DNA sequence: AGCCAGGCTACCG
DNA sequence: CGGTAGCATGGC
């Protein structure tokens, strides 16, 4: 929580998920109208932004919107070629076009129900980070989202060695934090904001003002024996 | 010019 | 199991 507070002092509330073309997110609005449209856009954005930029994902979503395909049925109705062309700015166009189809039919089968983490993980194209992002940002389930940036920051602060399992890192946070959706929402977003500034280029953490304040001596290296 | 994105799956040993 | 090559890009 001390690191969280420091990040909040630095950057202020982030108000994630950034969302797509249909819904304009306003700072501080965490309980936006959870329309099926907005919920589905989180699914789509979560796939499109994988190992990619938000700018690219957003361009792809704008193309889908223009094709009136920002819905599960709309996506399933597109020809492969058209869907892939829409996805292009988000990289991996064949892969992600396929993922979007699988996610779309999965979403239809839900019929508005909130899926479990395991159900999400069974969908091709949804791994752990994507599943947790969907649970948190689409369905308001309090889970902590771990990503590559989270790892880098924790390594720099001496809290992990770096090769820990995803779920181990997630439970580190969930044990320390109050089970508050808004804290999980903001914390992940703040870590991304912070990492974009200090952890996107090697050497990771150079110039990070938090290191002085929060770095622990004890580094949990696995190969320390 | 080069480096880097908020991963995931399939396939290898 | 753990490790990693490969995935049809665009922006700073």
Coordinates of C-alpha atoms (C1' of nucleotides) in Angstrom, one line a residue:
Chain A
X1 CA 0.0 0.0 0.0
X2 CA 2.9 2.4 0.6
X3 CA 4.1 1.9 -3.0
X4 CA 0.5 2.3 -4.2
X5 CA 0.2 5.6 -2.3
X6 CA 3.5 6.8 -3.7
X7 CA 2.3 6.0 -7.2
X8 CA -1.0 7.7 -6.6
X9 CA 0.8 10.8 -5.4
X10 CA 2.9 10.8 -8.6
X11 CA 0.3 10.2 -11.2
X12 CA -3.2 10.5 -9.6
X13 CA -6.2 8.3 -10.4
X14 CA -5.9 6.6 -13.9
X15 CA -9.5 5.5 -14.3
X16 CA -8.9 2.4 -16.4
X17 CA -10.0 0.6 -18.6
X18 CA -9.3 3.0 -21.4
X19 CA -12.0 1.4 -23.5
X20 CA -12.9 1.7 -27.2
X21 CA -14.9 3.8 -29.6
X22 CA -18.4 3.4 -28.1
X23 CA -17.8 4.6 -24.5
X24 CA -15.8 7.6 -23.4
X25 CA -14.3 7.0 -20.1
X26 CA -14.3 9.9 -17.6
X27 CA -11.8 10.1 -14.9
X28 CA -13.1 8.7 -11.7
X29 CA -16.0 6.8 -13.2
X30 CA -15.4 3.3 -12.0
X31 CA -19.0 2.2 -12.2
X32 CA -19.7 3.1 -15.8
X33 CA -23.0 1.8 -17.3
X34 CA -22.0 -1.8 -17.6
X35 CA -23.8 -2.2 -20.9
X36 CA -23.1 -5.4 -22.8
X37 CA -21.4 -3.2 -25.4
X38 CA -18.9 -1.7 -23.0
X39 CA -18.3 -5.1 -21.4
X40 CA -17.6 -6.7 -24.8
X41 CA -15.3 -3.9 -25.7
X42 CA -13.1 -4.8 -22.8
X43 CA -12.8 -8.3 -24.1
X44 CA -11.9 -7.1 -27.6
X45 CA -9.4 -4.5 -26.3
X46 CA -7.8 -7.0 -24.0
X47 CA -7.0 -9.3 -26.9
X48 CA -5.9 -6.6 -29.3
X49 CA -3.5 -4.9 -26.9
X50 CA -1.6 -8.2 -26.2
X51 CA 2.1 -7.5 -26.7
X52 CA 1.1 -4.4 -28.7
X53 CA 0.4 -0.7 -28.1
X54 CA -2.9 0.7 -27.0
X55 CA -2.7 3.0 -30.0
X56 CA -2.7 0.0 -32.4
X57 CA -5.4 -1.7 -30.5
X58 CA -7.5 1.4 -30.6
X59 CA -7.1 1.8 -34.4
X60 CA -8.2 -1.8 -34.8
X61 CA -11.2 -1.2 -32.7
X62 CA -12.1 1.9 -34.7
X63 CA -12.0 -0.2 -37.8
X64 CA -14.2 -2.8 -36.3
X65 CA -16.6 0.0 -35.2
X66 CA -16.7 1.3 -38.7
X67 CA -17.6 -2.2 -40.0
X68 CA -20.4 -2.3 -37.4
X69 CA -18.5 -5.3 -36.0
X70 CA -17.8 -4.2 -32.5
X71 CA -20.2 -6.9 -31.2
X72 CA -19.8 -10.7 -31.0
X73 CA -22.3 -11.3 -33.8
X74 CA -20.7 -8.6 -35.9
X75 CA -17.3 -10.1 -35.6
X76 CA -18.5 -13.6 -36.4
X77 CA -20.3 -12.3 -39.5
X78 CA -17.1 -10.8 -41.0
X79 CA -15.2 -12.7 -43.7
X80 CA -11.7 -13.7 -42.5
X81 CA -10.0 -11.4 -44.9
X82 CA -12.0 -8.4 -43.7
X83 CA -11.6 -9.2 -40.0
X84 CA -7.8 -9.6 -40.4
X85 CA -7.5 -6.3 -42.2
X86 CA -9.4 -4.6 -39.4
X87 CA -7.0 -6.2 -36.8
X88 CA -3.8 -5.4 -38.7
X89 CA -2.8 -2.3 -36.6
X90 CA -2.8 -4.4 -33.5
X91 CA -0.2 -6.9 -34.9
X92 CA -0.5 -10.6 -35.3
X93 CA -3.5 -10.1 -37.5
X94 CA -4.2 -13.8 -38.3
X95 CA -3.7 -14.9 -34.7
X96 CA -5.8 -12.1 -33.2
X97 CA -8.5 -12.4 -35.8
X98 CA -8.8 -16.1 -34.8
X99 CA -8.8 -15.2 -31.1
X100 CA -11.5 -12.6 -31.6
X101 CA -13.8 -15.2 -33.2
X102 CA -13.3 -17.6 -30.4
X103 CA -13.8 -14.9 -27.8
X104 CA -17.0 -13.8 -29.6
X105 CA -18.6 -17.2 -29.6
X106 CA -17.6 -17.7 -26.0
X107 CA -19.2 -14.3 -25.1
X108 CA -22.4 -15.3 -26.8
X109 CA -22.6 -18.5 -24.9
X110 CA -22.3 -16.6 -21.7
X111 CA -25.6 -14.9 -22.3
X112 CA -24.7 -12.1 -19.9
X113 CA -23.3 -14.3 -17.1
X114 CA -20.0 -13.5 -15.5
X115 CA -17.5 -16.3 -16.5
X116 CA -15.1 -17.9 -14.0
X117 CA -11.4 -17.5 -14.4
X118 CA -11.1 -21.1 -15.5
X119 CA -13.7 -20.6 -18.2
X120 CA -11.9 -17.6 -19.5
X121 CA -8.6 -19.5 -19.5
X122 CA -10.1 -22.3 -21.6
X123 CA -10.7 -19.8 -24.5
X124 CA -7.9 -19.8 -27.1
X125 CA -6.2 -16.4 -26.9
X126 CA -7.1 -15.7 -23.3
X127 CA -4.1 -16.3 -21.0
X128 CA -3.8 -15.3 -17.4
X129 CA -3.2 -11.6 -17.7
X130 CA -6.0 -11.3 -20.3
X131 CA -8.4 -13.3 -18.1
X132 CA -7.7 -11.2 -15.1
X133 CA -8.0 -8.0 -17.0
X134 CA -11.4 -9.1 -18.3
X135 CA -12.5 -10.1 -14.8
X136 CA -11.4 -6.9 -13.3
X137 CA -12.1 -4.3 -15.9
X138 CA -15.2 -5.8 -17.6
X139 CA -16.8 -7.6 -14.7
X140 CA -15.5 -5.7 -11.7
X141 CA -14.2 -8.8 -10.0
X142 CA -11.4 -7.8 -7.6
X143 CA -8.4 -9.7 -9.0
X144 CA -4.9 -8.2 -9.3
X145 CA -3.6 -8.1 -12.8
X146 CA 0.1 -9.0 -13.3
X147 CA 2.0 -8.1 -16.4
X148 CA 5.5 -7.8 -17.6
X149 CA 5.8 -4.3 -16.2
X150 CA 4.7 -5.5 -12.8
X151 CA 7.5 -8.1 -12.8
X152 CA 10.1 -5.6 -13.8
X153 CA 9.2 -3.2 -11.1
X154 CA 9.0 -5.9 -8.4
X155 CA 12.5 -7.1 -9.5
X156 CA 13.9 -3.5 -9.2
X157 CA 12.3 -3.1 -5.8
X158 CA 13.9 -6.4 -4.6
X159 CA 10.6 -8.1 -4.0
X160 CA 11.0 -11.0 -6.4
X161 CA 13.7 -12.7 -8.4
X162 CA 11.8 -12.4 -11.7
X163 CA 11.0 -16.0 -12.6
X164 CA 8.1 -16.5 -10.2
X165 CA 4.8 -17.9 -11.4
X166 CA 2.1 -15.5 -12.5
X167 CA -0.3 -16.7 -9.8
X168 CA 2.4 -16.4 -7.1
X169 CA 2.9 -12.7 -7.9
X170 CA -0.8 -12.2 -8.0
X171 CA -1.4 -13.7 -4.6
X172 CA 1.5 -11.5 -3.2
X173 CA -0.6 -8.5 -4.0
X174 CA -3.9 -9.9 -3.1
X175 CA -2.7 -10.9 0.3
X176 CA -1.3 -7.5 1.1
X177 CA -4.1 -5.4 -0.3
X178 CA -7.7 -4.8 0.8
X179 CA -10.0 -6.7 -1.6
X180 CA -11.1 -3.5 -3.2
X181 CA -11.9 -3.4 -6.9
X182 CA -10.8 0.2 -7.1
X183 CA -7.5 -0.4 -5.6
X184 CA -6.8 -3.3 -8.0
X185 CA -8.0 -1.2 -10.8
X186 CA -5.8 1.8 -10.0
X187 CA -2.8 -0.2 -8.9
X188 CA -2.3 -2.1 -12.1
X189 CA -3.0 1.1 -14.1
X190 CA -0.5 3.1 -12.0
X191 CA 2.2 0.4 -12.4
X192 CA 1.8 0.6 -16.2
X193 CA 2.0 4.3 -16.2
X194 CA 5.1 4.2 -14.0
X195 CA 6.7 1.5 -16.1
X196 CA 6.2 3.3 -19.3
X197 CA 8.4 6.0 -17.9
X198 CA 11.1 4.0 -16.2
X199 CA 10.8 0.3 -17.3
X200 CA 10.3 0.2 -21.0
X201 CA 14.0 0.4 -21.9
X202 CA 17.1 -1.2 -20.4
X203 CA 18.5 -0.8 -17.9
X204 CA 15.1 -1.3 -16.3
X205 CA 14.4 1.1 -13.5
X206 CA 17.0 3.7 -14.3
X207 CA 15.9 6.9 -12.7
X208 CA 13.0 5.4 -10.9
X209 CA 12.4 7.6 -7.8
X210 CA 10.7 4.7 -6.0
X211 CA 13.8 2.5 -5.9
X212 CA 15.5 4.7 -3.3
X213 CA 12.4 4.7 -1.0
X214 CA 11.2 1.2 -1.3
X215 CA 14.0 -1.2 -2.5
X216 CA 14.5 -4.0 0.0
X217 CA 17.9 -5.4 0.7
X218 CA 16.7 -9.0 0.6
X219 CA 16.4 -10.2 -3.0
X220 CA 14.5 -13.4 -3.5
X221 CA 16.7 -15.0 -6.1
X222 CA 15.7 -18.5 -6.9
X223 CA 19.2 -19.5 -8.0
X224 CA 20.8 -18.1 -4.8
X225 CA 20.9 -21.6 -3.3
Chain B
dA1 C1' 17.7 2.8 -37.7
dG2 C1' 16.4 0.4 -34.1
dC3 C1' 14.0 -0.8 -30.4
dC4 C1' 9.9 -1.7 -28.1
dA5 C1' 4.8 -2.7 -27.2
dG6 C1' -0.1 -3.9 -20.8
dG7 C1' 0.9 -11.9 -24.5
dC8 C1' -0.4 -16.5 -26.0
dT9 C1' -0.1 -20.9 -28.2
dA10 C1' 2.2 -24.7 -30.0
dC11 C1' 5.9 -27.4 -30.0
dC12 C1' 10.3 -28.7 -28.4
dG13 C1' 13.5 -31.2 -25.1
Chain C
dC1 C1' 6.7 -30.1 -16.7
dG2 C1' 9.9 -25.7 -18.2
dG3 C1' 11.6 -23.0 -22.0
dT4 C1' 11.0 -20.6 -26.2
dA5 C1' 10.2 -19.6 -31.4
dG6 C1' 6.9 -17.4 -33.9
dC7 C1' 3.2 -14.4 -34.6
dA8 C1' 1.4 -10.7 -41.9
dT9 C1' 2.8 -3.7 -37.3
dG10 C1' 3.3 1.0 -36.2
dG11 C1' 5.3 4.9 -33.5
dC12 C1' 8.7 7.4 -31.2

